[in-house]
GROMACS .gro file of C-alpha atoms in nm:
model
  479
    1MET     CA    1   2.122  -3.646  -4.426
    2ASP     CA    2   2.196  -3.997  -4.569
    3LYS     CA    3   2.506  -4.041  -4.357
    4PHE     CA    4   2.290  -4.048  -4.045
    5LEU     CA    5   2.079  -4.328  -4.194
    6VAL     CA    6   2.359  -4.579  -4.280
    7ALA     CA    7   2.305  -4.912  -4.099
    8PRO     CA    8   2.589  -5.026  -3.865
    9PRO     CA    9   2.809  -5.316  -3.987
   10LEU     CA   10   2.699  -5.667  -3.890
   11HIS     CA   11   2.881  -5.818  -3.592
   12SER     CA   12   3.078  -6.136  -3.670
   13GLY     CA   13   3.109  -6.416  -3.416
   14ASP     CA   14   3.490  -6.388  -3.393
   15ASP     CA   15   3.500  -6.019  -3.294
   16PRO     CA   16   3.430  -5.918  -2.934
   17ALA     CA   17   3.096  -5.750  -2.873
   18PRO     CA   18   3.117  -5.369  -2.843
   19PRO     CA   19   3.058  -5.229  -2.495
   20PRO     CA   20   2.707  -5.098  -2.427
   21PRO     CA   21   2.663  -4.725  -2.462
   22PRO     CA   22   2.707  -4.532  -2.138
   23PRO     CA   23   2.384  -4.423  -1.964
   24PRO     CA   24   2.278  -4.066  -2.030
   25PRO     CA   25   2.387  -3.819  -1.762
   26PRO     CA   26   2.117  -3.736  -1.507
   27ARG     CA   27   1.908  -3.438  -1.603
   28ARG     CA   28   1.981  -3.148  -1.375
   29HIS     CA   29   1.751  -2.862  -1.302
   30ARG     CA   30   1.854  -2.533  -1.446
   31TRP     CA   31   2.053  -2.327  -1.197
   32ARG     CA   32   1.832  -2.020  -1.177
   33ARG     CA   33   2.065  -1.824  -0.954
   34ILE     CA   34   2.362  -1.823  -1.189
   35ALA     CA   35   2.284  -1.474  -1.317
   36VAL     CA   36   2.253  -1.349  -0.961
   37GLU     CA   37   2.590  -1.495  -0.868
   38LEU     CA   38   2.763  -1.347  -1.173
   39ASP     CA   39   2.639  -0.989  -1.187
   40GLY     CA   40   2.479  -0.942  -0.844
   41ARG     CA   41   2.138  -0.848  -0.984
   42ILE     CA   42   1.820  -1.042  -0.913
   43ASP     CA   43   1.604  -1.109  -1.216
   44ALA     CA   44   1.243  -0.998  -1.176
   45ARG     CA   45   1.110  -1.336  -1.289
   46PHE     CA   46   1.332  -1.518  -1.040
   47ARG     CA   47   1.210  -1.290  -0.762
   48HIS     CA   48   0.851  -1.352  -0.870
   49ARG     CA   49   0.893  -1.731  -0.861
   50GLU     CA   50   1.056  -1.728  -0.521
   51SER     CA   51   0.794  -1.493  -0.374
   52ARG     CA   52   0.572  -1.798  -0.320
   53LEU     CA   53   0.803  -1.898  -0.036
   54LEU     CA   54   0.777  -1.551   0.113
   55LEU     CA   55   0.397  -1.552   0.109
   56ASP     CA   56   0.377  -1.892   0.277
   57SER     CA   57   0.601  -1.779   0.562
   58PHE     CA   58   0.400  -1.470   0.671
   59ALA     CA   59   0.217  -1.483   1.003
   60GLU     CA   60   0.121  -1.256   1.291
   61VAL     CA   61   0.414  -1.247   1.531
   62GLY     CA   62   0.305  -0.973   1.772
   63ALA     CA   63   0.008  -0.761   1.881
   64PHE     CA   64   0.015  -0.429   2.069
   65ASP     CA   65  -0.299  -0.274   2.214
   66HIS     CA   66  -0.345   0.102   2.226
   67LYS     CA   67  -0.379   0.180   2.597
   68TYR     CA   68  -0.141   0.465   2.655
   69TYR     CA   69  -0.145   0.713   2.943
   70MET     CA   70  -0.147   1.089   2.897
   71HIS     CA   71  -0.083   1.262   3.228
   72GLY     CA   72  -0.061   1.062   3.545
   73GLU     CA   73  -0.347   0.812   3.542
   74GLU     CA   74  -0.536   0.977   3.256
   75ARG     CA   75  -0.597   0.758   2.951
   76CYS     CA   76  -0.583   0.892   2.594
   77ARG     CA   77  -0.891   0.955   2.380
   78THR     CA   78  -0.837   0.644   2.167
   79TYR     CA   79  -0.841   0.413   2.468
   80VAL     CA   80  -1.152   0.584   2.611
   81ASP     CA   81  -1.334   0.554   2.278
   82ARG     CA   82  -1.247   0.186   2.264
   83MET     CA   83  -1.402   0.130   2.605
   84ILE     CA   84  -1.715   0.313   2.493
   85SER     CA   85  -1.734   0.100   2.177
   86ALA     CA   86  -1.698  -0.218   2.381
   87SER     CA   87  -1.984  -0.116   2.610
   88THR     CA   88  -2.218  -0.030   2.318
   89MET     CA   89  -2.206  -0.339   2.101
   90ASN     CA   90  -2.487  -0.223   1.870
   91LEU     CA   91  -2.306   0.093   1.760
   92PRO     CA   92  -2.020   0.122   1.509
   93PRO     CA   93  -1.668   0.143   1.656
   94ARG     CA   94  -1.572   0.498   1.742
   95GLU     CA   95  -1.200   0.446   1.695
   96GLY     CA   96  -0.942   0.263   1.486
   97VAL     CA   97  -0.602   0.314   1.318
   98SER     CA   98  -0.673   0.526   1.013
   99ALA     CA   99  -0.320   0.535   0.862
  100ILE     CA  100   0.035   0.405   0.915
  101GLU     CA  101   0.361   0.494   0.743
  102PHE     CA  102   0.733   0.415   0.783
  103ASP     CA  103   0.998   0.677   0.741
  104LYS     CA  104   1.234   0.652   0.446
  105LYS     CA  105   1.503   0.462   0.640
  106GLY     CA  106   1.267   0.228   0.825
  107ILE     CA  107   1.382   0.347   1.167
  108TYR     CA  108   1.046   0.486   1.283
  109PHE     CA  109   0.685   0.432   1.188
  110ALA     CA  110   0.395   0.661   1.276
  111SER     CA  111   0.025   0.588   1.310
  112VAL     CA  112  -0.288   0.799   1.360
  113THR     CA  113  -0.632   0.706   1.488
  114PHE     CA  114  -0.981   0.832   1.422
  115SER     CA  115  -0.993   0.941   1.786
  116GLY     CA  116  -0.703   1.183   1.726
  117CYS     CA  117  -0.394   1.003   1.859
  118LEU     CA  118  -0.059   1.039   1.681
  119THR     CA  119   0.196   0.776   1.787
  120VAL     CA  120   0.555   0.725   1.671
  121HIS     CA  121   0.734   0.395   1.741
  122ASP     CA  122   1.094   0.287   1.704
  123PHE     CA  123   1.059  -0.019   1.480
  124GLU     CA  124   1.360  -0.210   1.612
  125THR     CA  125   1.256  -0.159   1.974
  126LEU     CA  126   0.901  -0.278   1.906
  127TYR     CA  127   1.021  -0.576   1.703
  128CYS     CA  128   1.266  -0.689   1.970
  129SER     CA  129   1.002  -0.654   2.241
  130ILE     CA  130   0.811  -0.941   2.080
  131TYR     CA  131   1.075  -1.181   2.204
  132GLY     CA  132   1.129  -0.995   2.533
  133ARG     CA  133   0.962  -1.025   2.868
  134SER     CA  134   0.665  -0.791   2.819
  135CYS     CA  135   0.543  -0.777   2.461
  136SER     CA  136   0.181  -0.735   2.578
  137MET     CA  137   0.237  -0.420   2.784
  138PRO     CA  138   0.273  -0.123   2.545
  139ASP     CA  139   0.213   0.117   2.836
  140ASP     CA  140   0.591   0.107   2.887
  141SER     CA  141   0.723   0.440   2.759
  142SER     CA  142   1.020   0.264   2.596
  143ASN     CA  143   0.786   0.115   2.335
  144TYR     CA  144   0.707   0.448   2.170
  145VAL     CA  145   0.895   0.766   2.085
  146LEU     CA  146   0.602   1.009   2.076
  147HIS     CA  147   0.234   0.999   2.169
  148ILE     CA  148   0.005   1.299   2.114
  149SER     CA  149  -0.369   1.297   2.176
  150ASN     CA  150  -0.541   1.565   1.965
  151LYS     CA  151  -0.895   1.695   1.993
  152ILE     CA  152  -0.981   1.624   1.630
  153SER     CA  153  -0.989   1.303   1.427
  154LEU     CA  154  -0.683   1.224   1.213
  155ASN     CA  155  -0.720   1.039   0.884
  156ALA     CA  156  -0.384   1.060   0.697
  157ILE     CA  157  -0.015   1.073   0.783
  158ARG     CA  158   0.303   1.116   0.577
  159TRP     CA  159   0.674   1.137   0.660
  160ASN     CA  160   0.871   1.417   0.502
  161PRO     CA  161   1.128   1.235   0.281
  162GLY     CA  162   1.369   1.525   0.323
  163ASN     CA  163   1.341   1.549   0.702
  164GLN     CA  164   1.362   1.236   0.914
  165ASP     CA  165   1.189   1.407   1.209
  166GLU     CA  166   0.891   1.570   1.038
  167ILE     CA  167   0.540   1.426   1.000
  168ALA     CA  168   0.235   1.574   0.824
  169CYS     CA  169  -0.126   1.489   0.918
  170THR     CA  170  -0.473   1.583   0.800
  171SER     CA  171  -0.813   1.564   0.964
  172THR     CA  172  -1.165   1.504   0.836
  173GLN     CA  173  -1.270   1.793   1.060
  174SER     CA  174  -1.028   2.054   0.927
  175ASP     CA  175  -0.899   2.206   0.604
  176LYS     CA  176  -0.544   2.239   0.738
  177VAL     CA  177  -0.223   2.034   0.716
  178PHE     CA  178  -0.058   1.984   1.056
  179LEU     CA  179   0.318   1.927   1.072
  180PHE     CA  180   0.483   1.776   1.381
  181ASP     CA  181   0.851   1.745   1.468
  182ILE     CA  182   0.923   1.433   1.673
  183GLY     CA  183   1.238   1.602   1.805
  184TYR     CA  184   1.021   1.835   2.016
  185VAL     CA  185   0.828   1.703   2.316
  186SER     CA  186   0.517   1.908   2.242
  187SER     CA  187   0.159   1.826   2.156
  188ALA     CA  188   0.129   2.137   1.940
  189PRO     CA  189   0.220   2.119   1.570
  190THR     CA  190   0.535   2.304   1.471
  191GLU     CA  191   0.373   2.435   1.153
  192ILE     CA  192   0.020   2.460   1.011
  193LEU     CA  193  -0.055   2.495   0.640
  194GLN     CA  194  -0.399   2.624   0.547
  195LYS     CA  195  -0.601   2.682   0.235
  196GLY     CA  196  -0.611   3.039   0.114
  197LYS     CA  197  -0.878   3.208  -0.089
  198SER     CA  198  -1.002   2.970  -0.356
  199LYS     CA  199  -1.036   3.074  -0.718
  200PHE     CA  200  -1.353   2.869  -0.725
  201PRO     CA  201  -1.541   2.971  -0.406
  202ALA     CA  202  -1.866   2.813  -0.525
  203LEU     CA  203  -1.710   2.472  -0.469
  204TYR     CA  204  -1.625   2.542  -0.108
  205SER     CA  205  -1.868   2.444   0.167
  206GLU     CA  206  -1.840   2.356   0.536
  207SER     CA  207  -1.949   1.997   0.472
  208ARG     CA  208  -1.674   1.943   0.212
  209LYS     CA  209  -1.387   2.143   0.357
  210SER     CA  210  -1.173   1.859   0.491
  211LEU     CA  211  -0.847   1.730   0.344
  212THR     CA  212  -0.823   1.355   0.293
  213ASP     CA  213  -0.465   1.268   0.194
  214ILE     CA  214  -0.114   1.412   0.167
  215ALA     CA  215   0.179   1.369  -0.073
  216PHE     CA  216   0.534   1.505  -0.046
  217THR     CA  217   0.763   1.552  -0.342
  218SER     CA  218   1.061   1.318  -0.316
  219ASP     CA  219   1.320   1.562  -0.453
  220ASP     CA  220   1.271   1.835  -0.191
  221ASN     CA  221   1.082   1.899   0.133
  222SER     CA  222   0.919   2.228   0.037
  223ARG     CA  223   0.622   2.121  -0.177
  224ILE     CA  224   0.323   1.941  -0.024
  225PHE     CA  225   0.005   1.825  -0.199
  226ALA     CA  226  -0.327   1.750  -0.029
  227SER     CA  227  -0.653   1.619  -0.174
  228GLY     CA  228  -0.985   1.767  -0.063
  229LEU     CA  229  -1.352   1.675  -0.058
  230ASP     CA  230  -1.429   2.003  -0.235
  231GLY     CA  231  -1.306   1.873  -0.572
  232ALA     CA  232  -0.952   2.011  -0.575
  233VAL     CA  233  -0.593   1.909  -0.502
  234TYR     CA  234  -0.394   2.184  -0.332
  235MET     CA  235  -0.020   2.249  -0.336
  236TRP     CA  236   0.183   2.444  -0.081
  237ASP     CA  237   0.534   2.578  -0.133
  238ARG     CA  238   0.667   2.623   0.220
  239ARG     CA  239   0.949   2.848   0.097
  240SER     CA  240   0.702   3.122   0.002
  241SER     CA  241   0.385   3.096   0.212
  242LYS     CA  242   0.178   2.888   0.453
  243THR     CA  243  -0.126   2.918   0.226
  244HIS     CA  244  -0.166   2.713  -0.089
  245CYS     CA  245  -0.022   2.844  -0.414
  246LEU     CA  246  -0.177   2.604  -0.666
  247GLU     CA  247  -0.516   2.439  -0.719
  248LEU     CA  248  -0.564   2.137  -0.942
  249MET     CA  249  -0.933   2.135  -1.024
  250ALA     CA  250  -1.171   1.855  -1.124
  251PRO     CA  251  -1.544   1.855  -1.209
  252GLN     CA  252  -1.760   2.011  -0.939
  253GLU     CA  253  -1.913   1.682  -0.822
  254SER     CA  254  -1.572   1.528  -0.748
  255GLN     CA  255  -1.466   1.447  -0.392
  256PHE     CA  256  -1.107   1.329  -0.365
  257ASN     CA  257  -1.010   1.045  -0.130
  258THR     CA  258  -0.640   1.014  -0.207
  259VAL     CA  259  -0.350   1.172  -0.399
  260LYS     CA  260  -0.017   1.039  -0.527
  261LEU     CA  261   0.281   1.176  -0.719
  262SER     CA  262   0.465   0.990  -0.993
  263VAL     CA  263   0.823   0.880  -0.932
  264ASP     CA  264   0.963   1.181  -1.121
  265ASN     CA  265   0.736   1.425  -0.926
  266ARG     CA  266   0.597   1.563  -1.252
  267THR     CA  267   0.251   1.407  -1.259
  268VAL     CA  268  -0.023   1.418  -0.996
  269PHE     CA  269  -0.279   1.137  -0.965
  270ALA     CA  270  -0.590   1.175  -0.749
  271ALA     CA  271  -0.887   0.939  -0.701
  272THR     CA  272  -1.246   1.030  -0.618
  273LYS     CA  273  -1.550   0.888  -0.445
  274ASN     CA  274  -1.725   0.839  -0.779
  275GLY     CA  275  -1.453   0.597  -0.897
  276THR     CA  276  -1.252   0.828  -1.124
  277ILE     CA  277  -0.876   0.885  -1.138
  278HIS     CA  278  -0.771   1.234  -1.249
  279VAL     CA  279  -0.424   1.319  -1.382
  280TRP     CA  280  -0.239   1.652  -1.402
  281ASP     CA  281   0.101   1.717  -1.557
  282LEU     CA  282   0.279   1.986  -1.356
  283ARG     CA  283   0.495   2.070  -1.659
  284GLY     CA  284   0.191   2.202  -1.844
  285GLY     CA  285   0.053   1.898  -2.023
  286ARG     CA  286  -0.100   1.938  -2.365
  287ALA     CA  287  -0.263   2.277  -2.301
  288SER     CA  288  -0.039   2.564  -2.408
  289ALA     CA  289  -0.232   2.801  -2.182
  290ALA     CA  290  -0.082   2.623  -1.883
  291PHE     CA  291   0.256   2.777  -1.961
  292GLN     CA  292   0.115   3.130  -1.943
  293SER     CA  293   0.050   3.118  -1.570
  294HIS     CA  294   0.258   2.940  -1.306
  295ASN     CA  295  -0.045   2.882  -1.079
  296GLU     CA  296  -0.280   2.721  -1.331
  297VAL     CA  297  -0.244   2.363  -1.453
  298GLN     CA  298  -0.493   2.211  -1.696
  299GLN     CA  299  -0.607   1.856  -1.634
  300LEU     CA  300  -0.419   1.607  -1.851
  301SER     CA  301  -0.671   1.322  -1.848
  302SER     CA  302  -0.920   1.131  -1.636
  303VAL     CA  303  -1.041   0.772  -1.641
  304LYS     CA  304  -1.328   0.591  -1.471
  305VAL     CA  305  -1.222   0.257  -1.325
  306SER     CA  306  -1.563   0.089  -1.374
  307THR     CA  307  -1.544   0.169  -1.746
  308LEU     CA  308  -1.204   0.003  -1.772
  309LEU     CA  309  -1.328  -0.302  -1.579
  310GLY     CA  310  -1.617  -0.333  -1.824
  311LYS     CA  311  -1.366  -0.387  -2.104
  312ILE     CA  312  -1.242  -0.711  -1.942
  313ALA     CA  313  -1.463  -0.969  -2.111
  314SER     CA  314  -1.409  -1.251  -1.861
  315LEU     CA  315  -1.498  -1.020  -1.572
  316LYS     CA  316  -1.804  -0.873  -1.742
  317GLU     CA  317  -1.944  -1.223  -1.799
  318GLN     CA  318  -1.926  -1.309  -1.428
  319SER     CA  319  -1.993  -0.984  -1.240
  320ASN     CA  320  -2.225  -0.688  -1.243
  321ILE     CA  321  -1.974  -0.404  -1.263
  322ILE     CA  322  -2.083  -0.087  -1.086
  323SER     CA  323  -1.900   0.233  -1.003
  324SER     CA  324  -1.739   0.219  -0.657
  325PRO     CA  325  -1.544   0.483  -0.464
  326ILE     CA  326  -1.166   0.458  -0.492
  327LEU     CA  327  -1.029   0.454  -0.138
  328SER     CA  328  -0.656   0.437  -0.209
  329ILE     CA  329  -0.401   0.455  -0.490
  330ASP     CA  330  -0.029   0.383  -0.466
  331PHE     CA  331   0.263   0.335  -0.707
  332ASN     CA  332   0.454   0.008  -0.713
  333PRO     CA  333   0.804   0.089  -0.581
  334SER     CA  334   0.956  -0.179  -0.807
  335CYS     CA  335   0.759  -0.086  -1.123
  336SER     CA  336   0.704   0.285  -1.182
  337TYR     CA  337   0.412   0.251  -1.426
  338GLN     CA  338   0.195   0.032  -1.201
  339LEU     CA  339  -0.061   0.229  -1.001
  340ALA     CA  340  -0.252   0.006  -0.758
  341PHE     CA  341  -0.607   0.101  -0.661
  342HIS     CA  342  -0.841  -0.026  -0.392
  343LEU     CA  343  -1.219   0.010  -0.420
  344ASP     CA  344  -1.490   0.042  -0.159
  345ASP     CA  345  -1.636  -0.300  -0.254
  346GLY     CA  346  -1.305  -0.471  -0.162
  347TRP     CA  347  -1.169  -0.511  -0.515
  348SER     CA  348  -0.803  -0.427  -0.578
  349GLY     CA  349  -0.624  -0.389  -0.908
  350VAL     CA  350  -0.346  -0.225  -1.107
  351LEU     CA  351  -0.371   0.056  -1.360
  352ASN     CA  352  -0.098   0.082  -1.623
  353VAL     CA  353  -0.045   0.459  -1.636
  354ASN     CA  354   0.130   0.435  -1.975
  355ASN     CA  355  -0.183   0.325  -2.159
  356LEU     CA  356  -0.450   0.375  -1.888
  357SER     CA  357  -0.564   0.012  -1.885
  358VAL     CA  358  -0.637  -0.226  -1.598
  359THR     CA  359  -0.385  -0.512  -1.609
  360HIS     CA  360  -0.445  -0.688  -1.274
  361LEU     CA  361  -0.752  -0.743  -1.061
  362HIS     CA  362  -0.840  -0.925  -0.740
  363CYS     CA  363  -1.203  -0.980  -0.642
  364PRO     CA  364  -1.231  -1.116  -0.286
  365PRO     CA  365  -1.517  -1.342  -0.176
  366PRO     CA  366  -1.843  -1.157  -0.101
  367ALA     CA  367  -1.891  -1.050   0.257
  368TRP     CA  368  -2.215  -1.241   0.317
  369LEU     CA  369  -2.152  -1.267   0.691
  370GLU     CA  370  -2.027  -0.915   0.739
  371SER     CA  371  -2.207  -0.743   1.028
  372MET     CA  372  -2.344  -0.390   1.014
  373ASP     CA  373  -2.092  -0.251   1.262
  374LEU     CA  374  -1.812  -0.326   1.015
  375VAL     CA  375  -1.979  -0.181   0.709
  376SER     CA  376  -1.906   0.170   0.830
  377GLN     CA  377  -1.536   0.080   0.847
  378LYS     CA  378  -1.515  -0.064   0.496
  379GLN     CA  379  -1.434   0.265   0.334
  380LEU     CA  380  -1.125   0.324   0.546
  381ARG     CA  381  -0.882   0.051   0.435
  382LYS     CA  382  -0.537   0.167   0.323
  383PRO     CA  383  -0.314  -0.101   0.158
  384THR     CA  384   0.061  -0.107   0.097
  385TRP     CA  385   0.322  -0.247  -0.143
  386LEU     CA  386   0.597  -0.477  -0.014
  387PRO     CA  387   0.946  -0.345  -0.100
  388THR     CA  388   1.154  -0.499  -0.383
  389SER     CA  389   0.861  -0.712  -0.496
  390SER     CA  390   0.522  -0.685  -0.664
  391ILE     CA  391   0.320  -0.806  -0.365
  392TYR     CA  392   0.030  -0.584  -0.262
  393ALA     CA  393  -0.102  -0.613   0.094
  394VAL     CA  394  -0.459  -0.509   0.176
  395GLY     CA  395  -0.683  -0.574   0.474
  396SER     CA  396  -0.981  -0.800   0.412
  397SER     CA  397  -1.327  -0.646   0.432
  398SER     CA  398  -1.486  -0.979   0.529
  399TYR     CA  399  -1.238  -1.158   0.754
  400ASP     CA  400  -0.988  -1.088   1.029
  401GLY     CA  401  -0.687  -1.101   0.804
  402ILE     CA  402  -0.481  -0.943   0.531
  403TYR     CA  403  -0.458  -1.038   0.162
  404LEU     CA  404  -0.116  -1.069  -0.003
  405LEU     CA  405  -0.180  -1.024  -0.375
  406ASP     CA  406   0.047  -1.108  -0.667
  407PHE     CA  407   0.061  -0.797  -0.889
  408HIS     CA  408   0.373  -0.894  -1.085
  409PRO     CA  409   0.380  -0.690  -1.412
  410ASP     CA  410   0.349  -0.993  -1.638
  411THR     CA  411   0.088  -1.241  -1.759
  412SER     CA  412   0.240  -1.502  -1.526
  413SER     CA  413   0.081  -1.317  -1.233
  414ALA     CA  414  -0.219  -1.493  -1.080
  415CYS     CA  415  -0.406  -1.158  -1.077
  416HIS     CA  416  -0.330  -1.065  -1.439
  417VAL     CA  417  -0.645  -1.028  -1.649
  418ASP     CA  418  -0.483  -1.234  -1.929
  419TYR     CA  419  -0.351  -1.510  -1.705
  420LYS     CA  420  -0.402  -1.859  -1.853
  421GLU     CA  421  -0.503  -2.132  -1.609
  422GLU     CA  422  -0.337  -2.402  -1.821
  423LYS     CA  423   0.004  -2.257  -1.730
  424ARG     CA  424  -0.048  -2.331  -1.363
  425GLY     CA  425   0.105  -2.678  -1.385
  426LEU     CA  426   0.431  -2.561  -1.538
  427GLU     CA  427   0.695  -2.503  -1.271
  428GLU     CA  428   0.867  -2.228  -1.468
  429ASN     CA  429   0.543  -2.029  -1.494
  430GLN     CA  430   0.404  -2.115  -1.151
  431PRO     CA  431   0.261  -1.790  -1.013
  432ALA     CA  432   0.266  -1.669  -0.656
  433GLU     CA  433  -0.075  -1.763  -0.517
  434ASN     CA  434  -0.282  -1.490  -0.355
  435LYS     CA  435  -0.286  -1.560   0.016
  436LEU     CA  436  -0.506  -1.459   0.309
  437VAL     CA  437  -0.304  -1.436   0.631
  438PRO     CA  438  -0.541  -1.482   0.931
  439LEU     CA  439  -0.504  -1.221   1.204
  440SER     CA  440  -0.653  -1.159   1.545
  441GLN     CA  441  -0.840  -0.838   1.449
  442ARG     CA  442  -0.993  -0.661   1.148
  443VAL     CA  443  -0.735  -0.452   0.957
  444LEU     CA  444  -0.803  -0.096   0.841
  445SER     CA  445  -0.455   0.017   0.732
  446CYS     CA  446  -0.109  -0.129   0.689
  447ALA     CA  447   0.246  -0.031   0.597
  448ALA     CA  448   0.548  -0.237   0.488
  449HIS     CA  449   0.899  -0.180   0.618
  450PRO     CA  450   1.105  -0.024   0.334
  451LEU     CA  451   1.401  -0.261   0.380
  452SER     CA  452   1.259  -0.585   0.521
  453HIS     CA  453   0.955  -0.802   0.465
  454THR     CA  454   0.769  -0.694   0.778
  455ILE     CA  455   0.421  -0.541   0.780
  456ILE     CA  456   0.263  -0.328   1.051
  457ALA     CA  457  -0.119  -0.342   1.041
  458GLY     CA  458  -0.359  -0.110   1.224
  459THR     CA  459  -0.692  -0.253   1.336
  460GLN     CA  460  -1.043  -0.129   1.399
  461PHE     CA  461  -0.971  -0.140   1.775
  462SER     CA  462  -0.659   0.075   1.735
  463SER     CA  463  -0.417  -0.213   1.795
  464LEU     CA  464  -0.094  -0.262   1.602
  465LEU     CA  465  -0.029  -0.609   1.457
  466MET     CA  466   0.316  -0.712   1.334
  467LEU     CA  467   0.339  -0.958   1.043
  468SER     CA  468   0.670  -1.119   0.964
  469GLN     CA  469   0.830  -1.452   0.882
  470LYS     CA  470   0.801  -1.699   1.166
  471HIS     CA  471   1.116  -1.898   1.236
  472GLU     CA  472   0.917  -2.221   1.222
  473ALA     CA  473   0.782  -2.136   0.879
  474ILE     CA  474   1.129  -2.051   0.746
  475ARG     CA  475   1.270  -2.383   0.871
  476ASN     CA  476   0.983  -2.570   0.708
  477LEU     CA  477   1.049  -2.397   0.376
  478GLU     CA  478   1.420  -2.475   0.392
  479SER     CA  479   1.354  -2.842   0.465
   0.00000   0.00000   0.00000
């Protein structure tokens, strides 16, 4: 240590003065992309930091009204219901896009309406028509692949991951699953799956017979799950029968709104109107009796979201936490243990399925100015995850717009319950800010393209809005 403290020799007048020390080299910012250039993999933290640029560039780039023809000059039921809603301003809207989903490859996307219309669009054709000569005239038959007007309301839609041409739908007015093949020009479903005789007939009633959501297994196209208002999740094996072969039961008062399968197709998650998430392990779980019968699966666990929210001290100090219906659940495609949920009061969050704890939460501003005709539509919003990121998109319940929420699985996320505000000033830990993208109509459902950062949103007036990166916004970010 002493050798670093020795004083330099005194300079004599005869010796030339030593040259001044060279200036320190300029400090350069750390090259964050070096790992990407070397191994071709994008670090999750790098992607999270750069997602701020993505959020700032989103905007509505196109709008398509639902005004399709059926036969000759006849309009479809959705368009007629919209005209009726417009003429009766004091009544709730009678139509709207209830669900949207892209196929696995992102070539097509399908949407259904509460009036009963099923429409399939070619994504590339619709996207290119924005910059063509007639983006405001969706009556042109080239803008859609299939349009079917049914007599019953449709509330859920899913693509078969094993069959590019097959779509499954459910209705709030039926206890059946309807399967359509877009390769056939026919308004009739190619296959109908129905519930057989229930092992618990006391739970079945006409008022609670409808199916609310659908889930396909990703490893084959034979098994289909559907959640019901009668307190059960049903499974069909299409190789054996068109009636259900398995019932996953919950307490009698349960009414399921949505169902999802884990990435490995071994665990079933379903959410109810009383704010509870139920879990079943199809391998048998912890009950040995489950292995004695192939058509009985004991419930693995259940958790009430309001109870988990009450454990967040900072939230409990500011809000009166009440139990709210869970409208939607969905797994993060880039993080298999993150299960996003959306509540009837507009709150969205993330459940860590490994330890059953809430890690992220977004509470939007209260809807003080929300009119009564929109309250009836609150319980119908269906959000989506953006691909290759941890951004969750959900329609606002108070404004004409869509929220883009940062649900990155780390404490650097702006929505994380343990996020520290003092880290906001540090560039390295700068989170992606939650952003509200203004739109021209109120959004009820949305779906993200599986390969690009483009969102299709369905509105309360059955229009389709396209959100993407505007060229002007991209140039501004680059400059």
